[in-house]
Structures are given as C-alpha cells and as structure tokens.
PDB file of C-alpha atoms in Angstrom:
ATOM      1  CA  UNK Z 257      -0.346 -19.730 -27.427  1.00  0.00           C
ATOM      2  CA  UNK Z 258      -1.697 -20.068 -23.698  1.00  0.00           C
ATOM      3  CA  UNK Z 259      -3.455 -16.935 -21.942  1.00  0.00           C
ATOM      4  CA  UNK Z 260      -2.334 -18.287 -18.352  1.00  0.00           C
ATOM      5  CA  UNK Z 261       0.098 -15.896 -16.255  1.00  0.00           C
ATOM      6  CA  UNK Z 262       1.576 -17.011 -13.027  1.00  0.00           C
ATOM      7  CA  UNK Z 263       3.568 -14.578 -10.909  1.00  0.00           C
ATOM      8  CA  UNK Z 264       4.479 -14.760  -7.242  1.00  0.00           C
ATOM      9  CA  UNK Z 265       4.774 -12.170  -4.468  1.00  0.00           C
ATOM     10  CA  UNK Z 266       7.322 -14.569  -2.872  1.00  0.00           C
ATOM     11  CA  UNK Z 267       9.722 -13.753  -6.071  1.00  0.00           C
ATOM     12  CA  UNK Z 268       8.575 -10.267  -6.695  1.00  0.00           C
ATOM     13  CA  UNK Z 269      10.103  -8.271  -9.647  1.00  0.00           C
ATOM     14  CA  UNK Z 270      10.790  -5.235  -7.424  1.00  0.00           C
ATOM     15  CA  UNK Z 271      10.921  -4.787  -3.730  1.00  0.00           C
ATOM     16  CA  UNK Z 272      10.604  -1.314  -2.244  1.00  0.00           C
ATOM     17  CA  UNK Z 273      11.556  -0.517   1.409  1.00  0.00           C
ATOM     18  CA  UNK Z 274       9.430   2.141   3.311  1.00  0.00           C
ATOM     19  CA  UNK Z 275      11.582   4.661   5.604  1.00  0.00           C
ATOM     20  CA  UNK Z 276      13.092   3.458   8.832  1.00  0.00           C
ATOM     21  CA  UNK Z 277      12.331  -0.296   7.723  1.00  0.00           C
ATOM     22  CA  UNK Z 278       8.557   0.115   8.591  1.00  0.00           C
ATOM     23  CA  UNK Z 279       7.416  -2.365   6.022  1.00  0.00           C
ATOM     24  CA  UNK Z 280       7.895  -2.999   2.124  1.00  0.00           C
ATOM     25  CA  UNK Z 281       6.250  -3.222  -1.114  1.00  0.00           C
ATOM     26  CA  UNK Z 282       6.838  -6.014  -3.477  1.00  0.00           C
ATOM     27  CA  UNK Z 283       5.561  -5.787  -7.100  1.00  0.00           C
ATOM     28  CA  UNK Z 284       4.751  -8.233  -9.930  1.00  0.00           C
ATOM     29  CA  UNK Z 285       4.286  -6.559 -13.365  1.00  0.00           C
ATOM     30  CA  UNK Z 286       1.320  -7.659 -15.610  1.00  0.00           C
ATOM     31  CA  UNK Z 287       0.251  -6.434 -18.969  1.00  0.00           C
ATOM     32  CA  UNK Z 288      -2.468  -4.647 -17.473  1.00  0.00           C
ATOM     33  CA  UNK Z 289      -0.317  -2.707 -14.791  1.00  0.00           C
ATOM     34  CA  UNK Z 290       1.463  -3.448 -11.543  1.00  0.00           C
ATOM     35  CA  UNK Z 291       0.020  -5.460  -8.638  1.00  0.00           C
ATOM     36  CA  UNK Z 292       1.417  -4.928  -5.353  1.00  0.00           C
ATOM     37  CA  UNK Z 293       1.704  -6.681  -1.621  1.00  0.00           C
ATOM     38  CA  UNK Z 294       2.619  -4.005   1.002  1.00  0.00           C
ATOM     39  CA  UNK Z 295       3.625  -5.184   4.292  1.00  0.00           C
ATOM     40  CA  UNK Z 296       3.014  -2.127   6.704  1.00  0.00           C
ATOM     41  CA  UNK Z 297       4.823  -2.377  10.218  1.00  0.00           C
ATOM     42  CA  UNK Z 298       3.410  -1.449  13.462  1.00  0.00           C
ATOM     43  CA  UNK Z 299       4.093   2.263  13.853  1.00  0.00           C
ATOM     44  CA  UNK Z 300       3.861   2.870   9.869  1.00  0.00           C
ATOM     45  CA  UNK Z 301       2.270   6.003   8.850  1.00  0.00           C
ATOM     46  CA  UNK Z 302       2.205   7.343   5.375  1.00  0.00           C
ATOM     47  CA  UNK Z 303       3.331  10.810   6.346  1.00  0.00           C
ATOM     48  CA  UNK Z 304       6.428   9.536   8.313  1.00  0.00           C
ATOM     49  CA  UNK Z 305       7.491   6.519   6.204  1.00  0.00           C
ATOM     50  CA  UNK Z 306       6.425   7.286   2.807  1.00  0.00           C
ATOM     51  CA  UNK Z 307       6.059  11.323   2.401  1.00  0.00           C
ATOM     52  CA  UNK Z 308       9.900  11.688   2.391  1.00  0.00           C
ATOM     53  CA  UNK Z 309       9.768   9.571  -0.428  1.00  0.00           C
ATOM     54  CA  UNK Z 310       6.710  10.881  -2.565  1.00  0.00           C
ATOM     55  CA  UNK Z 311       7.429  14.573  -1.578  1.00  0.00           C
ATOM     56  CA  UNK Z 312       3.770  15.353  -1.569  1.00  0.00           C
ATOM     57  CA  UNK Z 313       1.826  16.624   1.095  1.00  0.00           C
ATOM     58  CA  UNK Z 314      -0.575  13.678   1.322  1.00  0.00           C
ATOM     59  CA  UNK Z 315      -0.596  10.320  -0.760  1.00  0.00           C
ATOM     60  CA  UNK Z 316      -1.446  10.994  -4.354  1.00  0.00           C
ATOM     61  CA  UNK Z 317      -1.984   7.350  -5.409  1.00  0.00           C
ATOM     62  CA  UNK Z 318      -5.345   5.997  -6.198  1.00  0.00           C
ATOM     63  CA  UNK Z 319      -5.470   2.643  -4.197  1.00  0.00           C
ATOM     64  CA  UNK Z 320      -7.860   0.060  -4.891  1.00  0.00           C
ATOM     65  CA  UNK Z 321      -7.173  -3.369  -2.677  1.00  0.00           C
ATOM     66  CA  UNK Z 322      -7.756  -6.146  -0.229  1.00  0.00           C
ATOM     67  CA  UNK Z 323      -6.731  -6.118   3.388  1.00  0.00           C
ATOM     68  CA  UNK Z 324      -5.398  -9.662   4.083  1.00  0.00           C
ATOM     69  CA  UNK Z 325      -4.498  -9.038   7.757  1.00  0.00           C
ATOM     70  CA  UNK Z 326      -3.657  -6.041  10.155  1.00  0.00           C
ATOM     71  CA  UNK Z 327      -5.585  -2.765  10.533  1.00  0.00           C
ATOM     72  CA  UNK Z 328      -5.047   0.345   8.609  1.00  0.00           C
ATOM     73  CA  UNK Z 329      -6.777   3.685   9.204  1.00  0.00           C
ATOM     74  CA  UNK Z 330      -7.071   6.113   6.177  1.00  0.00           C
ATOM     75  CA  UNK Z 331      -8.065   9.838   6.418  1.00  0.00           C
ATOM     76  CA  UNK Z 332      -8.831  11.870   3.278  1.00  0.00           C
ATOM     77  CA  UNK Z 333      -7.577  15.609   3.452  1.00  0.00           C
ATOM     78  CA  UNK Z 334     -11.195  16.653   3.553  1.00  0.00           C
ATOM     79  CA  UNK Z 335     -11.282  14.531   6.886  1.00  0.00           C
ATOM     80  CA  UNK Z 336     -13.403  11.597   5.871  1.00  0.00           C
ATOM     81  CA  UNK Z 337     -11.847   8.641   7.680  1.00  0.00           C
ATOM     82  CA  UNK Z 338     -12.351   4.836   7.426  1.00  0.00           C
ATOM     83  CA  UNK Z 339     -10.650   1.535   9.178  1.00  0.00           C
ATOM     84  CA  UNK Z 340      -9.806  -1.396   7.117  1.00  0.00           C
ATOM     85  CA  UNK Z 341      -9.100  -4.750   8.446  1.00  0.00           C
ATOM     86  CA  UNK Z 342      -9.147  -8.455   7.433  1.00  0.00           C
ATOM     87  CA  UNK Z 343     -11.370  -9.259   4.397  1.00  0.00           C
ATOM     88  CA  UNK Z 344     -12.196  -5.615   3.567  1.00  0.00           C
ATOM     89  CA  UNK Z 345     -11.862  -4.098   0.111  1.00  0.00           C
ATOM     90  CA  UNK Z 346     -10.663  -0.729   0.181  1.00  0.00           C
ATOM     91  CA  UNK Z 347     -11.072   2.202  -2.542  1.00  0.00           C
ATOM     92  CA  UNK Z 348      -9.132   5.406  -1.690  1.00  0.00           C
ATOM     93  CA  UNK Z 349      -8.733   8.272  -4.000  1.00  0.00           C
ATOM     94  CA  UNK Z 350      -5.777  10.449  -4.008  1.00  0.00           C
ATOM     95  CA  UNK Z 351      -5.238  12.966  -1.224  1.00  0.00           C
ATOM     96  CA  UNK Z 352      -5.141  10.937   2.110  1.00  0.00           C
ATOM     97  CA  UNK Z 353      -2.894   9.994   4.947  1.00  0.00           C
ATOM     98  CA  UNK Z 354      -2.807   6.532   6.528  1.00  0.00           C
ATOM     99  CA  UNK Z 355      -1.486   4.628   9.501  1.00  0.00           C
ATOM    100  CA  UNK Z 356      -1.266   0.892  11.114  1.00  0.00           C
ATOM    101  CA  UNK Z 357      -3.347   0.487  14.218  1.00  0.00           C
ATOM    102  CA  UNK Z 358      -2.294  -2.073  16.725  1.00  0.00           C
ATOM    103  CA  UNK Z 359       0.708  -4.160  17.113  1.00  0.00           C
ATOM    104  CA  UNK Z 360      -0.143  -6.498  13.837  1.00  0.00           C
ATOM    105  CA  UNK Z 361       1.392  -5.956  10.452  1.00  0.00           C
ATOM    106  CA  UNK Z 362      -1.260  -4.953   8.076  1.00  0.00           C
ATOM    107  CA  UNK Z 363      -0.660  -6.710   4.662  1.00  0.00           C
ATOM    108  CA  UNK Z 364      -2.553  -5.164   1.746  1.00  0.00           C
ATOM    109  CA  UNK Z 365      -2.804  -6.415  -2.211  1.00  0.00           C
ATOM    110  CA  UNK Z 366      -3.503  -3.557  -4.529  1.00  0.00           C
ATOM    111  CA  UNK Z 367      -4.031  -3.639  -8.114  1.00  0.00           C
ATOM    112  CA  UNK Z 368      -4.225  -0.072  -9.085  1.00  0.00           C
ATOM    113  CA  UNK Z 369      -1.983   2.314  -6.822  1.00  0.00           C
ATOM    114  CA  UNK Z 370       1.453   0.810  -6.448  1.00  0.00           C
ATOM    115  CA  UNK Z 371       3.026   1.317  -9.664  1.00  0.00           C
ATOM    116  CA  UNK Z 372       4.907   4.475  -8.668  1.00  0.00           C
ATOM    117  CA  UNK Z 373       4.298   4.062  -4.741  1.00  0.00           C
ATOM    118  CA  UNK Z 374       7.248   4.608  -2.520  1.00  0.00           C
ATOM    119  CA  UNK Z 375       9.427   4.680  -5.715  1.00  0.00           C
ATOM    120  CA  UNK Z 376      12.880   6.349  -5.237  1.00  0.00           C
TER     121      UNK Z 376
END
C-alpha cells in the first residue's frame, strides 16, 4: 500500500466563512490533523470577525503557520506584538488578537491551529 497522500485547497473538505464575509478558511483533513488555508480580507480583525463565532475574549487557538501573501499583525494578551508578511513562518500561542494590515488579502497556511477555528 502506498503512503502517498494528495489533497488540494482547490477542493477543500470544509470551508468556513468569517463574519461579514471578511474571509474564509478552507480545510483538508489528514491523519495527523487538519491543515487550513485562510484568506483574511482587508479590514479583517479576529476580535470582530471570529470572536463572535469563538465566544472567547481572545483567540485560544495555537497557530503554526506560513504567510503566503499579505500582512497580519498578531498581538498577545500580554502586549507582545509581531507583524507577519510573505515568506514568514509564524508560531502564535493561545491568547491573542490579530488584524490585517494594508489593502491586500492575507493568505496563511496553518497546520496546527485551524481544526476548530471559526467552527460554528
């Protein structure tokens, strides 16, 4: 039996739309867990467009991802802040807010924190 697996974000197994249509999350499921590609539209902010879905004061997902395009600022509950852009690898522990900078959508691939992200 082959160990090769092929999945595509062009035909995701699930799509979750953020509040106000400010982006979406496409998921493919692997034995090791879900992998997501999120497109965050300009003006997206976690505390406005995902918080109503998550019902937590800040994002409680632990993210390990890669920024394909656009720019996102992540601020931890303790005030630590970082901006991510194309080519950046991101680790963000639980307890943060985030928003998009500029007028370009931000595309992130995340293989740790999207399994329950924005799940209704």
